[in-house]
CSV table of C-alpha atoms and ligand atoms in Angstrom, one decimal:
chain,number,residue,atom,x,y,z
A,1,LEU,CA,0.0,0.0,0.0
A,2,ASN,CA,1.1,3.5,-0.8
A,3,ALA,CA,2.5,5.2,2.3
A,4,ILE,CA,0.2,8.2,2.1
A,5,ALA,CA,-2.8,6.0,1.5
A,6,SER,CA,-2.1,3.9,4.7
A,7,GLY,CA,-1.5,7.1,6.6
A,8,VAL,CA,-4.9,8.4,5.4
A,9,LEU,CA,-6.6,5.2,6.5
A,10,LYS,CA,-5.2,5.6,10.0
A,11,GLY,CA,-6.6,9.2,10.0
A,12,GLU,CA,-3.1,10.8,10.1
A,13,ARG,CA,-3.5,14.5,9.4
A,14,VAL,CA,-0.1,14.9,7.6
A,15,SER,CA,-1.0,12.1,5.2
A,16,ILE,CA,-4.5,13.6,4.7
A,17,SER,CA,-3.0,16.9,3.8
A,18,LYS,CA,-0.5,15.4,1.4
A,19,ALA,CA,-3.1,13.3,-0.3
A,20,ILE,CA,-5.4,16.3,-0.9
A,21,THR,CA,-2.4,18.3,-2.2
A,22,SER,CA,-1.5,15.5,-4.5
A,23,ILE,CA,-5.1,15.4,-5.8
A,24,GLU,CA,-5.1,19.2,-6.3
A,25,ASN,CA,-2.0,19.0,-8.4
A,26,ARG,CA,-3.1,15.8,-10.1
A,27,ASP,CA,0.5,14.5,-9.7
A,28,GLU,CA,1.7,11.0,-10.6
A,29,ASN,CA,0.7,9.7,-7.2
A,30,SER,CA,-2.8,10.9,-7.2
A,31,ARG,CA,-4.3,8.1,-9.3
A,32,LEU,CA,-2.8,5.3,-7.4
A,33,LEU,CA,-3.8,7.0,-4.2
A,34,MET,CA,-7.5,7.3,-5.3
A,35,SER,CA,-7.6,3.7,-6.5
A,36,GLU,CA,-6.3,2.5,-3.1
A,37,LEU,CA,-8.6,4.7,-1.1
A,38,PHE,CA,-11.8,4.3,-3.0
A,39,PRO,CA,-12.7,0.9,-1.6
A,40,HIS,CA,-12.7,2.5,1.9
A,41,THR,CA,-15.1,5.3,1.0
A,42,GLY,CA,-18.9,5.6,0.9
A,43,LYS,CA,-19.5,5.9,4.7
A,44,ALA,CA,-19.4,9.7,5.2
A,45,TYR,CA,-22.5,11.9,5.0
A,46,VAL,CA,-21.7,14.9,2.8
A,47,VAL,CA,-23.5,18.2,3.4
A,48,GLY,CA,-23.0,21.1,1.0
A,49,ILE,CA,-23.2,24.7,2.3
A,50,THR,CA,-23.5,27.4,-0.2
A,51,GLY,CA,-24.9,31.0,-0.6
A,52,PRO,CA,-23.8,34.5,-1.4
A,53,PRO,CA,-20.4,35.8,-0.1
A,54,GLY,CA,-20.6,37.2,3.4
A,55,THR,CA,-23.7,35.5,4.6
A,56,GLY,CA,-21.7,33.7,7.3
A,57,LYS,CA,-21.2,30.3,5.7
A,58,SER,CA,-17.7,29.8,7.2
A,59,SER,CA,-18.9,30.9,10.6
A,60,LEU,CA,-21.9,28.7,10.5
A,61,VAL,CA,-20.0,25.6,9.3
A,62,SER,CA,-17.6,26.1,12.2
A,63,GLU,CA,-20.5,26.3,14.8
A,64,LEU,CA,-22.1,23.3,13.2
A,65,ALA,CA,-18.9,21.4,13.5
A,66,LYS,CA,-18.9,22.1,17.3
A,67,VAL,CA,-22.4,20.8,17.7
A,68,TYR,CA,-21.6,17.6,15.8
A,69,ARG,CA,-18.4,17.2,17.8
A,70,SER,CA,-20.4,17.3,21.0
A,71,ARG,CA,-22.6,14.6,19.5
A,72,GLY,CA,-19.6,12.4,18.9
A,73,HIS,CA,-19.1,12.8,15.2
A,74,LYS,CA,-15.8,13.3,13.5
A,75,VAL,CA,-16.2,16.3,11.2
A,76,ALA,CA,-14.2,17.5,8.2
A,77,ILE,CA,-14.7,20.9,6.6
A,78,LEU,CA,-13.8,21.4,3.0
A,79,ALA,CA,-13.9,25.0,1.7
A,80,VAL,CA,-14.1,25.1,-2.0
A,81,ASP,CA,-13.4,28.5,-3.4
A,82,PRO,CA,-13.1,29.0,-7.1
A,83,SER,CA,-12.0,32.6,-6.8
A,84,SER,CA,-9.1,32.6,-4.4
A,85,PRO,CA,-5.6,31.4,-5.3
A,86,ILE,CA,-4.0,29.8,-2.3
A,87,SER,CA,-0.9,28.1,-1.2
A,88,GLY,CA,-0.3,25.5,1.4
A,89,GLY,CA,-3.9,24.5,1.7
A,90,ALA,CA,-5.2,27.3,3.8
A,91,ILE,CA,-6.7,30.7,3.2
A,92,LEU,CA,-6.8,33.4,5.8
A,93,GLY,CA,-10.4,32.9,6.9
A,94,ASP,CA,-9.6,29.3,7.6
A,95,ARG,CA,-6.6,30.1,9.7
A,96,VAL,CA,-8.9,32.1,11.9
A,97,ARG,CA,-11.5,29.4,12.2
A,98,MET,CA,-8.9,26.7,12.6
A,99,LEU,CA,-7.9,28.3,15.9
A,100,ASP,CA,-11.4,27.5,17.1
A,101,HIS,CA,-10.8,23.8,16.5
A,102,SER,CA,-7.0,23.6,16.7
A,103,LEU,CA,-7.0,21.4,19.8
A,104,ASP,CA,-9.5,19.0,18.5
A,105,SER,CA,-8.2,16.0,16.4
A,106,GLY,CA,-11.8,15.2,15.5
A,107,VAL,CA,-12.1,18.2,13.2
A,108,TYR,CA,-10.1,18.6,10.0
A,109,ILE,CA,-10.3,21.8,8.0
A,110,ARG,CA,-9.0,22.3,4.5
A,111,SER,CA,-9.4,24.8,1.6
A,112,MET,CA,-9.2,24.1,-2.0
A,113,ALA,CA,-8.9,26.8,-4.7
A,114,SER,CA,-9.1,26.8,-8.4
A,115,ARG,CA,-5.9,26.5,-10.5
A,116,GLY,CA,-7.8,27.2,-13.6
A,117,ASP,CA,-11.1,25.8,-14.6
A,118,GLU,CA,-14.1,25.1,-12.4
A,119,GLY,CA,-14.6,21.6,-13.8
A,120,GLY,CA,-11.2,20.7,-12.5
A,121,LEU,CA,-11.9,22.1,-9.1
A,122,SER,CA,-15.1,20.1,-8.6
A,123,ARG,CA,-13.2,17.0,-9.8
A,124,ALA,CA,-10.5,17.6,-7.2
A,125,ALA,CA,-13.1,18.4,-4.5
A,126,ARG,CA,-14.9,15.1,-5.1
A,127,ASN,CA,-11.7,13.2,-4.6
A,128,ALA,CA,-10.7,15.2,-1.6
A,129,ILE,CA,-14.1,14.3,-0.1
A,130,ARG,CA,-13.1,10.6,-0.6
A,131,VAL,CA,-9.8,11.1,1.1
A,132,LEU,CA,-11.7,12.6,4.2
A,133,ASP,CA,-14.2,9.8,4.0
A,134,ALA,CA,-11.5,7.1,3.9
A,135,ALA,CA,-9.8,8.9,6.8
A,136,GLY,CA,-12.8,8.2,9.0
A,137,PHE,CA,-14.6,11.6,9.1
A,138,ASP,CA,-18.3,10.6,9.1
A,139,LEU,CA,-19.6,14.1,8.5
A,140,ILE,CA,-18.1,16.2,5.7
A,141,LEU,CA,-19.2,19.8,5.4
A,142,VAL,CA,-18.4,21.3,2.0
A,143,GLU,CA,-18.5,25.1,1.8
A,144,THR,CA,-18.7,26.8,-1.6
A,145,VAL,CA,-19.2,30.4,-2.5
A,146,GLY,CA,-22.6,30.8,-4.1
A,147,ILE,CA,-21.5,32.5,-7.3
A,148,GLY,CA,-21.0,30.7,-10.6
A,149,GLN,CA,-20.9,27.0,-11.4
A,150,ALA,CA,-19.3,25.6,-8.3
A,151,GLU,CA,-22.4,26.0,-6.0
A,152,VAL,CA,-24.5,24.3,-8.6
A,153,GLU,CA,-22.0,21.4,-8.8
A,154,ILE,CA,-22.2,21.0,-5.1
A,155,VAL,CA,-25.5,19.3,-5.8
A,156,SER,CA,-23.7,16.4,-7.4
A,157,VAL,CA,-21.4,15.7,-4.4
A,158,ALA,CA,-23.7,16.4,-1.4
A,159,ALA,CA,-26.4,14.3,0.0
A,160,LEU,CA,-28.0,17.4,1.4
A,161,VAL,CA,-27.6,21.1,0.5
A,162,ILE,CA,-27.9,24.1,2.8
A,163,VAL,CA,-28.3,27.5,1.3
A,164,VAL,CA,-27.2,30.3,3.7
A,165,LEU,CA,-28.9,33.6,3.5
A,166,MET,CA,-29.1,36.6,5.7
A,167,PRO,CA,-31.3,39.7,6.4
A,168,GLU,CA,-30.8,42.6,4.1
A,169,LEU,CA,-29.5,40.8,1.1
A,170,GLY,CA,-29.8,43.2,-1.7
A,171,ASP,CA,-29.2,42.2,-5.3
A,172,GLU,CA,-27.8,38.9,-4.2
A,173,ILE,CA,-31.3,37.6,-3.5
A,174,GLN,CA,-31.9,37.7,-7.3
A,175,ALA,CA,-28.9,35.5,-7.8
A,176,VAL,CA,-30.3,33.3,-5.1
A,177,LYS,CA,-33.6,33.0,-6.9
A,178,ALA,CA,-31.9,32.3,-10.2
A,179,GLY,CA,-29.6,29.6,-9.1
A,180,LEU,CA,-29.9,28.5,-5.5
A,181,MET,CA,-33.7,28.1,-4.9
A,182,GLU,CA,-33.8,24.8,-6.7
A,183,ILE,CA,-30.8,23.2,-5.1
A,184,ALA,CA,-31.5,23.9,-1.4
A,185,ASP,CA,-32.9,21.3,0.9
A,186,ILE,CA,-32.6,23.6,3.9
A,187,PHE,CA,-32.4,27.4,3.9
A,188,ALA,CA,-30.5,28.7,6.9
A,189,VAL,CA,-31.2,32.4,7.4
A,190,ASN,CA,-28.1,33.3,9.3
A,191,LYS,CA,-27.4,36.5,11.3
A,192,SER,CA,-30.9,36.3,12.8
A,193,ASP,CA,-29.5,38.3,15.7
A,194,LEU,CA,-29.9,41.2,13.3
A,195,PRO,CA,-33.3,42.7,12.3
A,196,GLY,CA,-35.0,41.5,9.2
A,197,ALA,CA,-34.7,37.8,9.5
A,198,ASP,CA,-38.4,37.2,9.9
A,199,LYS,CA,-39.0,39.0,6.6
A,200,VAL,CA,-36.6,36.7,4.8
A,201,ILE,CA,-38.3,33.6,6.3
A,202,TYR,CA,-41.7,35.0,5.3
A,203,ASN,CA,-40.5,35.5,1.8
A,204,LEU,CA,-39.0,32.1,1.6
A,205,HIS,CA,-42.1,30.5,2.9
A,206,SER,CA,-44.3,32.2,0.4
A,207,ILE,CA,-42.0,30.9,-2.4
A,208,LEU,CA,-41.8,27.4,-0.9
A,209,SER,CA,-45.5,27.1,-0.3
A,210,SER,CA,-46.3,27.8,-3.9
A,211,ARG,CA,-44.5,24.6,-4.8
A,212,ASP,CA,-46.1,21.2,-4.6
A,213,GLY,CA,-44.6,18.5,-2.6
A,214,SER,CA,-41.5,20.5,-1.8
A,215,SER,CA,-39.6,19.1,1.2
A,216,GLN,CA,-37.5,22.3,1.5
A,217,THR,CA,-37.5,24.1,4.8
A,218,ALA,CA,-36.2,27.4,6.2
A,219,LEU,CA,-35.0,28.3,9.6
A,220,LYS,CA,-33.4,31.1,11.5
A,221,VAL,CA,-29.9,30.7,12.9
A,222,SER,CA,-27.1,32.9,14.2
A,223,ALA,CA,-23.5,31.7,14.1
A,224,LYS,CA,-22.7,34.7,16.3
A,225,THR,CA,-25.0,33.9,19.2
A,226,GLY,CA,-25.4,30.2,18.6
A,227,MET,CA,-29.1,30.5,18.1
A,228,GLY,CA,-30.7,27.8,16.0
A,229,ILE,CA,-27.6,25.8,15.4
A,230,ASP,CA,-28.8,22.8,17.4
A,231,GLU,CA,-32.1,22.9,15.5
A,232,LEU,CA,-30.2,23.1,12.2
A,233,ALA,CA,-28.2,20.0,13.2
A,234,ASN,CA,-31.5,18.2,14.1
A,235,LYS,CA,-32.9,19.2,10.8
A,236,ILE,CA,-29.9,17.7,9.0
A,237,ASP,CA,-30.3,14.5,11.0
A,238,GLU,CA,-34.0,14.4,10.2
A,239,PHE,CA,-33.3,14.7,6.5
A,240,ARG,CA,-30.7,12.0,6.7
A,241,LYS,CA,-33.1,9.6,8.3
A,242,LEU,CA,-35.7,10.4,5.6
A,243,GLN,CA,-33.3,9.7,2.9
A,244,ILE,CA,-34.1,6.0,2.8
A,245,GLU,CA,-31.6,3.5,1.4
A,246,ASP,CA,-33.2,3.2,-2.0
A,247,TYR,CA,-33.3,6.9,-2.5
A,248,MET,CA,-29.7,7.3,-1.4
A,249,ASN,CA,-28.6,4.5,-3.8
A,250,GLN,CA,-30.3,6.2,-6.6
A,251,LYS,CA,-28.8,9.6,-5.7
A,252,ARG,CA,-25.4,8.0,-5.5
A,253,MET,CA,-25.7,6.4,-8.9
A,254,LYS,CA,-26.8,9.7,-10.4
A,255,HIS,CA,-23.9,11.5,-8.8
A,256,LEU,CA,-21.4,8.9,-10.0
A,257,ALA,CA,-22.9,9.0,-13.5
A,258,ASP,CA,-22.6,12.8,-13.5
A,259,GLU,CA,-19.0,12.6,-12.3
A,260,LEU,CA,-18.0,10.2,-15.0
A,261,VAL,CA,-19.7,12.2,-17.8
A,262,ARG,CA,-17.9,15.3,-16.5
A,263,ASN,CA,-14.5,13.6,-16.2
A,264,VAL,CA,-14.7,12.0,-19.6
A,265,ALA,CA,-15.7,15.4,-21.2
A,266,LEU,CA,-12.8,17.1,-19.3
A,267,ASN,CA,-10.3,14.4,-20.5
A,268,LEU,CA,-11.5,14.7,-24.1
A,269,TYR,CA,-11.3,18.4,-23.9
A,270,GLU,CA,-7.7,18.2,-22.7
A,271,THR,CA,-6.8,15.6,-25.3
A,272,ALA,CA,-8.4,17.6,-28.1
A,273,GLU,CA,-6.7,20.8,-27.0
A,274,SER,CA,-3.2,19.4,-26.9
A,275,LYS,CA,-3.8,17.5,-30.2
A,276,MET,CA,-4.9,20.7,-31.9
A,277,ARG,CA,-2.5,23.4,-30.8
A,278,ASN,CA,0.6,22.0,-32.5
A,279,ASN,CA,-1.1,20.3,-35.4
A,280,PRO,CA,-0.1,21.8,-38.9
A,281,GLU,CA,-3.4,20.7,-40.3
A,282,PHE,CA,-5.2,22.7,-37.6
A,283,LYS,CA,-3.3,25.8,-38.5
A,284,ARG,CA,-4.2,25.3,-42.2
A,285,ILE,CA,-7.9,25.0,-41.3
A,286,VAL,CA,-7.7,28.1,-39.1
A,287,ALA,CA,-6.2,30.0,-42.1
A,288,LYS,CA,-9.0,28.7,-44.4
A,289,VAL,CA,-11.6,30.1,-41.9
A,290,ALA,CA,-9.7,33.4,-41.8
A,291,GLU,CA,-9.8,33.6,-45.6
A,292,ARG,CA,-13.6,32.9,-45.5
A,293,LYS,CA,-13.1,29.7,-47.5
A,294,LEU,CA,-14.6,27.6,-44.7
A,295,ASP,CA,-17.2,28.5,-42.0
A,296,PRO,CA,-16.4,27.8,-38.3
A,297,GLU,CA,-19.1,25.2,-37.8
A,298,SER,CA,-17.9,23.2,-40.8
A,299,ALA,CA,-14.3,23.6,-39.7
A,300,THR,CA,-15.3,22.2,-36.3
A,301,ASP,CA,-16.9,19.1,-37.8
A,302,LEU,CA,-13.9,18.6,-40.0
A,303,LEU,CA,-11.5,18.9,-37.0
A,304,VAL,CA,-13.4,16.5,-34.9
A,305,GLU,CA,-13.4,14.0,-37.7
A,306,ARG,CA,-9.7,14.4,-38.6
A,307,LEU,CA,-8.1,14.8,-35.2
A,308,LEU,CA,-10.2,12.6,-33.1
A,309,GLY,CA,-11.5,10.2,-35.7
A,310,GLN,CA,-15.1,10.8,-34.6
A,311,SER,CA,-18.2,12.3,-36.2
A,312,SER,CA,-19.3,15.4,-34.3
A,313,LYS,CA,-22.7,15.4,-35.9
A,314,ALA,CA,-25.5,14.2,-33.7
A,315,LYS,CA,-26.8,10.9,-35.0
A,316,SER,CA,-30.5,10.2,-34.9
B,1,GDP,N1,-24.2,39.6,13.3
B,1,GDP,C1,-23.7,38.4,12.8
B,1,GDP,N2,-22.6,38.4,12.1
B,1,GDP,C2,-22.2,37.2,11.6
B,1,GDP,C3,-22.9,36.0,11.9
B,1,GDP,N3,-22.2,35.0,11.2
B,1,GDP,C4,-21.2,35.5,10.6
B,1,GDP,N4,-21.1,36.9,10.8
B,1,GDP,C5,-20.1,37.8,10.3
B,1,GDP,O1,-20.3,37.9,8.9
B,1,GDP,C6,-19.0,38.1,8.2
B,1,GDP,C7,-18.9,37.1,7.1
B,1,GDP,O2,-18.8,35.8,7.7
B,1,GDP,P1,-18.2,34.5,7.0
B,1,GDP,O3,-18.4,33.3,7.8
B,1,GDP,O4,-16.8,34.8,6.6
B,1,GDP,O5,-19.1,34.5,5.7
B,1,GDP,P2,-18.9,33.6,4.3
B,1,GDP,O6,-18.3,34.6,3.3
B,1,GDP,O7,-20.4,33.3,3.9
B,1,GDP,O8,-18.1,32.4,4.6
B,1,GDP,C8,-18.0,38.0,9.3
B,1,GDP,O9,-17.6,39.3,9.7
B,1,GDP,C9,-18.7,37.3,10.5
B,1,GDP,O10,-18.2,37.6,11.7
B,1,GDP,C10,-24.1,36.1,12.6
B,1,GDP,O11,-24.7,35.1,12.9
B,1,GDP,N5,-24.4,37.3,13.1
B,2,MG,MG1,-16.4,31.6,3.7
């Protein structure tokens, strides 16, 4: 067994960190690592936490971790941030919250940031979750910033999604309506120590009640005062119990299918790109398009056929 893999299985923090770094960098070791760890995964419950910046996701996740620790769980926090370039696996906010948990070996905190495309980030995040799962963390809280593709992709890793809102959200609420309404199982209205939380709850309820058979719920919390955090944890546990075996198996199959489709698409993209860039035929075709002798769509079909040996035209 790979030394890092066996360290991960023993729950050793240094090995966990090395494994996740290896996955982030997609280095030579990462594939072997994942193939060795994968059989030991599938036990953890993964909760996604997303929402607009500044709503208190990180604070809430940290408080939630405390509650679950007191209930005997081992908790890992993975912060996935497509916008911030990092080094050494930690961004500033995490250093601060790590202090809160620094004496507790039952909590592990890690940030991952994009080194380019978002597709690559979610791929790395999925595998990082598996590392944490194999290391024995039975609850994994995945925080993503609710802007862009990443928070939508959280749906395909998490068993349950919490969308964090707060009073006095301005334009962000529009973004929420656009992308986040659908993916939430639980809306947590954080900063309910401030005025205006009831109004947010009222608005959410009026949206939710207009939907048939929705199991979505909303509740007020405050990461600052601790209000509602126990109730939020209870709600998560309730959801978990309601997610009967058959349903979870179905969901897992769907998540895995989504993952494989994305991975293959990503790999094909990378292969196509490297094949094209240095190909003299590619350059000739570009020149033809520039001279208006060939249109871009026909050029695309031609390239797919010539370089990849496939027909790009949809077959009926
Ligand atoms: N009043 C109040 N402030 C909060 C609460 N939770 C977080 N904050 C503050 O909101 C700011 C953003 O919090 P953070 O957790 O970094 O938000 P994130 O960007 O969603 O991860 C920080 O200054 C927090 O101290 C809360 O429940 N009440
Ligand atoms: Mg944060």
